[in-house]
Short mmCIF file of C-alpha atoms and ligand atoms in Angstrom, two decimals:
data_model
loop_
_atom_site.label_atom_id
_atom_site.label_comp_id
_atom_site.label_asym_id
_atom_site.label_seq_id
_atom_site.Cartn_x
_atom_site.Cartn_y
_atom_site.Cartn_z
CA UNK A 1248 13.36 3.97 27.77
CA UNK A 1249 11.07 6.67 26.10
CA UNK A 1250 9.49 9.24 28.74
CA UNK A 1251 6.02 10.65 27.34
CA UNK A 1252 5.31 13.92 28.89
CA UNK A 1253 2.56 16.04 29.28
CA UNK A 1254 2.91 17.40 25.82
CA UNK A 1255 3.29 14.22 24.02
CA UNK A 1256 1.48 13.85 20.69
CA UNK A 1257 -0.07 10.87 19.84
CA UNK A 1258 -0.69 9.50 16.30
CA UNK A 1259 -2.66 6.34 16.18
CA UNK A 1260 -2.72 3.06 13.93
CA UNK A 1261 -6.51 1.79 13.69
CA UNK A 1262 -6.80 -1.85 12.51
CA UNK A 1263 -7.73 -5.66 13.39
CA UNK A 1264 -5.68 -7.50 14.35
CA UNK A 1265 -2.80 -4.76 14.52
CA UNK A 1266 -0.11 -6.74 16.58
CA UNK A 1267 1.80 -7.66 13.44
CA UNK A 1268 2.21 -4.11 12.43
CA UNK A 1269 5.69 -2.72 11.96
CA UNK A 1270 4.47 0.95 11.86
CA UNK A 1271 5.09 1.62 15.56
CA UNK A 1272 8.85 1.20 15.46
CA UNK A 1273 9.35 2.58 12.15
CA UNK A 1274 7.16 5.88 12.91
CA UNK A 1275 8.79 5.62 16.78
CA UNK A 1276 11.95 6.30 15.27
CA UNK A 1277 10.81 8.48 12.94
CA UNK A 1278 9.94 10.76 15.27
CA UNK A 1279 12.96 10.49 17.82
CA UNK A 1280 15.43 11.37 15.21
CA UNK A 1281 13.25 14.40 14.11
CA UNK A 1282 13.25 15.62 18.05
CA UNK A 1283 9.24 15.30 18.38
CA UNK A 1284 8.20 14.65 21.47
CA UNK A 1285 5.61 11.82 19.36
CA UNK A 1286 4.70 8.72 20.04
CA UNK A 1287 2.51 6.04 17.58
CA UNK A 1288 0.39 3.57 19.12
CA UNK A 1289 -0.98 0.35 17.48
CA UNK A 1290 -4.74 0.63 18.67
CA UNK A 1291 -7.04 -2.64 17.72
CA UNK A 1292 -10.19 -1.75 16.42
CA UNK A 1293 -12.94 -4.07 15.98
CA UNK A 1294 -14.70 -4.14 12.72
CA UNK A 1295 -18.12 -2.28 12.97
CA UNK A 1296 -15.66 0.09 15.71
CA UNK A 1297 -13.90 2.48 13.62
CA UNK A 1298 -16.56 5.52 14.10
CA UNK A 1299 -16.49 5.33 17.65
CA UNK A 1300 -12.14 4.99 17.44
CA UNK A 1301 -12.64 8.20 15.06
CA UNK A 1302 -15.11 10.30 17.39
CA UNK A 1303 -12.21 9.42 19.95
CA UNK A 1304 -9.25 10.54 18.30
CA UNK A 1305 -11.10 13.42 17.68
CA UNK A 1306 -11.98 13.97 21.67
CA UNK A 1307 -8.49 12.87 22.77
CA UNK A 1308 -6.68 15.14 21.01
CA UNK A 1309 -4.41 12.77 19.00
CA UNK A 1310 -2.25 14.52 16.17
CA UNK A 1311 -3.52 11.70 13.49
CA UNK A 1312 -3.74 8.41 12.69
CA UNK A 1313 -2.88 5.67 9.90
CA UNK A 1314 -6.13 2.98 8.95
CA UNK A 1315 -5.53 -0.47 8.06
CA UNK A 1316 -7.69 -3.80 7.37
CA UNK A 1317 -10.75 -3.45 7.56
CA UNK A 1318 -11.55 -0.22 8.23
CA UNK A 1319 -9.57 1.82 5.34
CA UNK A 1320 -12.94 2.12 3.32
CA UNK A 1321 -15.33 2.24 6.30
CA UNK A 1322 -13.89 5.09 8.01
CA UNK A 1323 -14.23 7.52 5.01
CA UNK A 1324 -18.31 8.30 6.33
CA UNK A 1325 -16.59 9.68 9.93
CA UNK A 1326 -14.17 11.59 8.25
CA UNK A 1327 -15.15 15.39 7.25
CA UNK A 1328 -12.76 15.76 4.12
CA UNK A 1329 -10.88 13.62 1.67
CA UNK A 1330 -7.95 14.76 -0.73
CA UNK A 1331 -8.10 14.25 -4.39
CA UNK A 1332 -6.38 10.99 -4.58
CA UNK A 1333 -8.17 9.38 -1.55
CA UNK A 1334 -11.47 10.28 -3.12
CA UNK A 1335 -10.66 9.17 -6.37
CA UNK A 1336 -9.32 5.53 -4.97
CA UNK A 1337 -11.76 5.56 -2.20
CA UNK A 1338 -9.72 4.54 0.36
CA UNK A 1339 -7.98 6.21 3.06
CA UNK A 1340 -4.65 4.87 5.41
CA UNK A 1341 -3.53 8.38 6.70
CA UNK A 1342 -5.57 10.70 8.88
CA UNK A 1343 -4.97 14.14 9.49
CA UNK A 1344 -5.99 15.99 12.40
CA UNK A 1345 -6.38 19.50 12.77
CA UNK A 1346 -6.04 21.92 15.12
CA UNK A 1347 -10.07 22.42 15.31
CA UNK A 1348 -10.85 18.90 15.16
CA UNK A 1349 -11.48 18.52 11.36
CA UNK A 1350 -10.71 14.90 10.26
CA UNK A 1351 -8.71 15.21 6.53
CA UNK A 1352 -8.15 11.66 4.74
CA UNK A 1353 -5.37 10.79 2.92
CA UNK A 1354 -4.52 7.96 0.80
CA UNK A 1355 -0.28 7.54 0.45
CA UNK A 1356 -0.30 3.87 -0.25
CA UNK A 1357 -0.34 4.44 -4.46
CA UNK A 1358 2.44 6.97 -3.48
CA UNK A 1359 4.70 4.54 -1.13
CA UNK A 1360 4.82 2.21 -3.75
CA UNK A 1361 5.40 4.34 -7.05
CA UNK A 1362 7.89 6.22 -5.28
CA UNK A 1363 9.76 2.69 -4.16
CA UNK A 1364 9.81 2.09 -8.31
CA UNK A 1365 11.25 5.07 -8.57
CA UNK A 1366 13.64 4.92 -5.87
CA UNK A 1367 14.69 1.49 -6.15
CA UNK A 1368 14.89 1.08 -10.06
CA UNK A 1369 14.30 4.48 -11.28
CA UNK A 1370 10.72 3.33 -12.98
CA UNK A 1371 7.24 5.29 -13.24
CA UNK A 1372 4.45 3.81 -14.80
CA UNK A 1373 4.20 6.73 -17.34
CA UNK A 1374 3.23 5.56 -20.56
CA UNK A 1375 3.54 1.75 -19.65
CA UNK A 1376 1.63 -1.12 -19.99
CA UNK A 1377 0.43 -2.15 -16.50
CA UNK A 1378 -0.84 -5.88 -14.81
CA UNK A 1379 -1.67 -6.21 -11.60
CA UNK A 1380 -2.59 -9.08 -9.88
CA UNK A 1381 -5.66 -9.31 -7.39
CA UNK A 1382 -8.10 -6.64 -7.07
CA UNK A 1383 -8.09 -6.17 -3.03
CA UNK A 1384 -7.15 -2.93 -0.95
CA UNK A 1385 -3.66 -3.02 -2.12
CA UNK A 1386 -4.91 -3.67 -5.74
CA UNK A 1387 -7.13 -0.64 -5.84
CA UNK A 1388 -4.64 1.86 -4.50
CA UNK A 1389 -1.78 0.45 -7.28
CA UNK A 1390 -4.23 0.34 -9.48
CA UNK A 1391 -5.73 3.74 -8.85
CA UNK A 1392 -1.45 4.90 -8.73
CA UNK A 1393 -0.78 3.68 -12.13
CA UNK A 1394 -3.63 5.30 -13.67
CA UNK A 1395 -2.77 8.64 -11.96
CA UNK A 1396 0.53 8.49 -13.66
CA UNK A 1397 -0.98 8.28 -16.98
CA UNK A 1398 -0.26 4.72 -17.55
CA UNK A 1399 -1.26 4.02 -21.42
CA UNK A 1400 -2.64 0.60 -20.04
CA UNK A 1401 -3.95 -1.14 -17.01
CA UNK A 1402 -5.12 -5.06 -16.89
CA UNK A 1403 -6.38 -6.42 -13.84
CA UNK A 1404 -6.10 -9.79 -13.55
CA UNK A 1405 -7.74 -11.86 -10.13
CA UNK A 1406 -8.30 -15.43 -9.53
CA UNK A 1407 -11.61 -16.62 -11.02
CA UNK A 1408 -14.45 -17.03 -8.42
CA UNK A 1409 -13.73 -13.11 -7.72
CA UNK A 1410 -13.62 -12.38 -11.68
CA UNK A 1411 -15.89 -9.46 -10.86
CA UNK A 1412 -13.59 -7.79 -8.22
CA UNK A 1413 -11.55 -7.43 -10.98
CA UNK A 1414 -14.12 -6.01 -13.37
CA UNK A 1415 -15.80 -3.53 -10.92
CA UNK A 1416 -11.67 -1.99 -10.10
CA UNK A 1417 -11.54 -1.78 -13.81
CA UNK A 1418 -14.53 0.00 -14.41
CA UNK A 1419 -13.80 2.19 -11.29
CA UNK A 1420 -10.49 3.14 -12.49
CA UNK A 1421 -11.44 4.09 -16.03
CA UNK A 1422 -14.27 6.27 -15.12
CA UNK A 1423 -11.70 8.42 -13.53
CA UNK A 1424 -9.11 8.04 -15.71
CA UNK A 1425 -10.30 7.30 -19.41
CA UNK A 1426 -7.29 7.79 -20.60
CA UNK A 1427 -6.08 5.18 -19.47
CA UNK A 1428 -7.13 2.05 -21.30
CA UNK A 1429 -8.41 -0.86 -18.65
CA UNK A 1430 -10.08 -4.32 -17.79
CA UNK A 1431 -10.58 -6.56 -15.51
CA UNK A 1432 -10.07 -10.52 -16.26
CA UNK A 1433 -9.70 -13.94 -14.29
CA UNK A 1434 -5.83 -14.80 -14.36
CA UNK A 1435 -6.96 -17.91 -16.35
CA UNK A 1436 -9.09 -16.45 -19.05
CA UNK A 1437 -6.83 -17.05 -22.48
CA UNK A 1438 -6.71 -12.77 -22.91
CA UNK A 1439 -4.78 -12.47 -19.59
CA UNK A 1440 -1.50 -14.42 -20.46
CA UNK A 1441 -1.46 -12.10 -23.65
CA UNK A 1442 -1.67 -9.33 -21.32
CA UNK A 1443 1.10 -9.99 -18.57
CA UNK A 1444 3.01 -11.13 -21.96
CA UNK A 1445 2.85 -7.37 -23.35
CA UNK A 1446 3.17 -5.83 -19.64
CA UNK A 1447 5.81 -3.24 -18.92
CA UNK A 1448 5.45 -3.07 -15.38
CA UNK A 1449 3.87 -6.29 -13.14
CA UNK A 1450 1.92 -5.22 -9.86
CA UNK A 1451 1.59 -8.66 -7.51
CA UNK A 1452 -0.78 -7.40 -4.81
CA UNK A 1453 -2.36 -10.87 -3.33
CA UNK A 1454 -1.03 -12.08 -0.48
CA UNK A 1455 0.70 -15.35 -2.38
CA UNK A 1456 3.52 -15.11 -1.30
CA UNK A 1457 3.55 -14.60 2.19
CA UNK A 1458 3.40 -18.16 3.65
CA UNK A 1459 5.78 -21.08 2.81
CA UNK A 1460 4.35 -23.36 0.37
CA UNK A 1461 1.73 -20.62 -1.50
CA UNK A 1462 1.86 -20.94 -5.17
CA UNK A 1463 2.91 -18.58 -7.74
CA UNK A 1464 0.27 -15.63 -8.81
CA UNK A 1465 0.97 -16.93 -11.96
CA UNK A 1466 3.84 -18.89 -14.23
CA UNK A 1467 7.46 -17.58 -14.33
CA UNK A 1468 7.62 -18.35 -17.63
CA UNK A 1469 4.34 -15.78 -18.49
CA UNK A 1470 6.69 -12.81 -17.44
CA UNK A 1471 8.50 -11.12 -20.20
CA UNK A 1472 12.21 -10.46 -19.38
CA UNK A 1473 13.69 -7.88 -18.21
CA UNK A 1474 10.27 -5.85 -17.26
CA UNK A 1475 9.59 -3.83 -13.52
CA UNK A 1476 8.00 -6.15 -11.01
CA UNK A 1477 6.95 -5.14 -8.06
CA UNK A 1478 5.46 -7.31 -4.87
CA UNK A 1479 3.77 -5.70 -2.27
CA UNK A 1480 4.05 -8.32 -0.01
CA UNK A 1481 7.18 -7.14 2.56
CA UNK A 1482 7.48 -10.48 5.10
CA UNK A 1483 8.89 -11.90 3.22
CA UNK A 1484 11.06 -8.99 1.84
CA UNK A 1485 11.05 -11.27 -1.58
CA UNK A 1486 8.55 -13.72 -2.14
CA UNK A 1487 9.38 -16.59 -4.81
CA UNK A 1488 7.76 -15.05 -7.74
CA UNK A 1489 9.69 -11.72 -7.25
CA UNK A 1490 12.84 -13.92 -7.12
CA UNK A 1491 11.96 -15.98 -10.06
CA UNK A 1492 11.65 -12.78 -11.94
CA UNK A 1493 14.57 -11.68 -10.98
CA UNK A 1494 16.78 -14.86 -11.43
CA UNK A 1495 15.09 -16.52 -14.36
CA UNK A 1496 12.97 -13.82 -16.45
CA UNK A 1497 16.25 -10.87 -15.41
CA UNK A 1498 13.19 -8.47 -14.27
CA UNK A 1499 14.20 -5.27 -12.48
CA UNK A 1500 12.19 -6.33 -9.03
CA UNK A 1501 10.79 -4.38 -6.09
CA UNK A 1502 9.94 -6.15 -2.82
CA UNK A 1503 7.19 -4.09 -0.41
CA UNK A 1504 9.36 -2.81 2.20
CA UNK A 1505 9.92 0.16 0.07
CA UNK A 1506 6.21 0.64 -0.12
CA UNK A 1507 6.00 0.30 3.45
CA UNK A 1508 8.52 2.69 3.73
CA UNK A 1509 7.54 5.57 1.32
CA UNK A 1510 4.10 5.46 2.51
CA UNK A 1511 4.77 5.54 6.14
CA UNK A 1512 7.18 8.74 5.14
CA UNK A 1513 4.73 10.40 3.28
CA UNK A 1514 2.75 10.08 6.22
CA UNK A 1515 4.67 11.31 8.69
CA UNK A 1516 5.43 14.46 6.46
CA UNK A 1517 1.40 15.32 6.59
CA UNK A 1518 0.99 15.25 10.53
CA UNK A 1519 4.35 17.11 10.84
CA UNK A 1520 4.73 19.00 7.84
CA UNK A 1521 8.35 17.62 8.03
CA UNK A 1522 10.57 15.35 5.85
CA UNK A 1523 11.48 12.65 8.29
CA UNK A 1524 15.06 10.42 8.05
CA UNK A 1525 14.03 8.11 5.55
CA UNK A 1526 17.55 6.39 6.59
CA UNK A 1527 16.25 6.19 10.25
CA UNK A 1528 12.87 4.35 8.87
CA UNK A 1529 14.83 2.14 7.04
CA UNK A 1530 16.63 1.17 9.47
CA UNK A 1531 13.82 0.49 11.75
CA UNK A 1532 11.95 -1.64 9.25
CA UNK A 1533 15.44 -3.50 7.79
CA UNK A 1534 15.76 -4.42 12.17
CA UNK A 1535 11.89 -5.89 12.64
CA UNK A 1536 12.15 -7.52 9.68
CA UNK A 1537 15.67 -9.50 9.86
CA UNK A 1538 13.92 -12.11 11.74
CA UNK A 1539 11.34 -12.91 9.23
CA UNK A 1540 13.57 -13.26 6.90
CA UNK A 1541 16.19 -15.40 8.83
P1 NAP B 2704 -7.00 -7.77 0.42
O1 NAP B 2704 -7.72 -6.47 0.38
O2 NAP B 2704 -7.47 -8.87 1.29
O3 NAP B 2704 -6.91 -8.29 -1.11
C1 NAP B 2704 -6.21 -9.45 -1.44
C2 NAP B 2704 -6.34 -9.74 -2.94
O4 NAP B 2704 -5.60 -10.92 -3.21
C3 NAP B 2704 -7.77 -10.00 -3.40
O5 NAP B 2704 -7.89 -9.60 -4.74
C4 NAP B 2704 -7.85 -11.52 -3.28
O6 NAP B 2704 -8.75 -12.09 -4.20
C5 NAP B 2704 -6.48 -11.94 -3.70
N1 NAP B 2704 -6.13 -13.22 -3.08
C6 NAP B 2704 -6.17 -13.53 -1.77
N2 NAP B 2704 -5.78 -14.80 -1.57
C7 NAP B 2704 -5.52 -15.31 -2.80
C8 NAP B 2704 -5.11 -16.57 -3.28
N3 NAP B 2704 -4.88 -17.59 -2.44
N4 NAP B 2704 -4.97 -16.75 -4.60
C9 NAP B 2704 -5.21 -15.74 -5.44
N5 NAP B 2704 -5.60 -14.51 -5.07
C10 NAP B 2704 -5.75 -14.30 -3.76
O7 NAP B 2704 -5.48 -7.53 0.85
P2 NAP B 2704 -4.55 -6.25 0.57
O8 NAP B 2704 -4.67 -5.29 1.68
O9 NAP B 2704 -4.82 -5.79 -0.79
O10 NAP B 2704 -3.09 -6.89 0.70
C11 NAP B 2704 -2.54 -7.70 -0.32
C12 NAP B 2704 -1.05 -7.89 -0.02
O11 NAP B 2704 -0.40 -6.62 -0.13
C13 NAP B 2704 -0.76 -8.41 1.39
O12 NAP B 2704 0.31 -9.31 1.33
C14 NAP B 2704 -0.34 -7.16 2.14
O13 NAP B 2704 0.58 -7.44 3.19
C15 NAP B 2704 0.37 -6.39 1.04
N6 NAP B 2704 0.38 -4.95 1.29
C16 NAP B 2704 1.59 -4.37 1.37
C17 NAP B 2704 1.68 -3.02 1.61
C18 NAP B 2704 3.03 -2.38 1.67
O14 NAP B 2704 3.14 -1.24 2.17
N7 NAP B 2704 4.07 -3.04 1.19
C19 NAP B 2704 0.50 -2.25 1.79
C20 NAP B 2704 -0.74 -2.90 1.68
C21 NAP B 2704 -0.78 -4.26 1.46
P3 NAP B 2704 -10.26 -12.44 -3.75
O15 NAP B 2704 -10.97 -11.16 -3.95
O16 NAP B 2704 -10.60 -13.51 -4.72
O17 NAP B 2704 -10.21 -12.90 -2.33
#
């Protein structure tokens, strides 16, 4: 059993509902193989509460924090700086605490999953032609990601009735990056299918996928072969439509775990200014999630 002492740090997770979260034994471990006398607490934050959690982290003394639904765009206002790429997304999951109290925000989502491409199948978006599918949280940082790595082409594609989710990420993303050429579509308009059909690399950030039964973003069949596909969604570690790329369309596919991972690493290294055991985090993550996957 861990003993906290008086000189434990504490790095938070703000979110609602938070009991699901995996970040507490991955981070846990994290920090018992670097020797930090750490701990990482899952704290559930109502929506409407994240200023007061912030103010409190502040007065407590904690070392930092992750954010997660809903509060990843809401707690920017409370925070008293932002780094490039959290700004530019507009979004923050990592908060970093400094010794006088200043509140930095970080964004290392776009970065956890880029660097799981590159890991996993040795892919960066670089010059590619990009889809991704849905235009959440998820969406925005990917999104935001591809763009960053001078992607020649971004099309993001969300299920009708929230066409304009789609349109207003698009626009977002191309003011900052107009290099980048972008739009935003309804999966069914006749443009998209063209679209995933010329796609290099296939984002899926929606949920589908998650619960037993939940269709397919969209047809197998639309995926070109032998493309990079990556799912965000981690339970399970591969949904059907990653494994119908993979079996059927012979795409080089990336489950979220790796995202998960990279993002809680990258993380870790800006509230200890140390690489942690990636190995370790692994591990930790591979253990949680065998059940789900049984
Ligand atoms: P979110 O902000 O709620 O956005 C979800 C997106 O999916 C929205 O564009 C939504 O469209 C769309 N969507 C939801 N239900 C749908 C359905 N039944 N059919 C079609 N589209 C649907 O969620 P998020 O935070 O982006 O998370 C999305 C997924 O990514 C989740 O599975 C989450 O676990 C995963 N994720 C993974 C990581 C990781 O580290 N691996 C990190 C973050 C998130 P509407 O706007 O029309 O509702």
């Amino acid at each position: 059993m861990r003993r906290l002492t008086g000189r434990t740090r504490v790095v938070a997770l703000l979110g609602w509902p938070v009991e699901h979260s995996l970040s507490p034994l991955m981070q846990g471990a994290a920090f018992e193989a670097a020797g930090l006398d750490w701990v990482y607490v899952a704290l559930g934050v109502r929506p409407g509460g994240v200023g007061d959690a912030v103010r409190g982290l502040r007065a407590l003394g904690f070392a930092g924090a992750n954010v997660t639904i809903p509060h990843k765009q809401a707690v920017i206002p409370y925070l008293d700086a932002l780094d490039a790429g959290a700004q530019q997304i507009g979004a923050v999951n990592t908060i970093q605490i400094e010794g006088d109290g200043r509140l930095i925000g970080y964004n290392t989502d776009a970065d956890g999953g880029y660097e799981a491409l590159l890991q996993e199948i040795g892919f960066t978006p670089a010059g590619a032609r990009v889809v991704v599918l849905g235009a959440g949280g998820a969406a925005r940082a990917l999104a935001f990601g591809a763009a960053m790595r001078q992607a020649r082409s971004l099309s993001i594609l969300n299920r009708a009735i929230e066409k304009d989710q789609a349109i207003a990420l698009a626009t977002d993303v191309g003011r900052s990056f107009p290099e980048t050429e972008t739009v935003g579509l309804a999966w069914e308009d006749e443009e998209a299918r063209a679209r995933v059909a010329a796609a290099e690399l296939i984002v899926q950030a929606t949920p589908l996928g998650m619960k037993p039964g939940d269709p397919l973003p969209i047809p197998i069949e639309w995926v070109p072969s032998g493309i990079a596909v990556f799912d965000a969604v981690y339970t399970p570690e591969r949904t059907a439509f990653l494994e119908g790329c993979r079996l059927q369309r012979h795409c080089r596919a990336v489950g979220g775990v790796g995202m998960l991972l990279h993002q809680g690493a990258a993380a870790f290294r800006i509230w200890t200014g140390r690489d942690p055991d990636l190995a370790v985090m692994a591990g930790a993550l591979r253990a949680a999630l065998q059940p789900a996957n049984a």
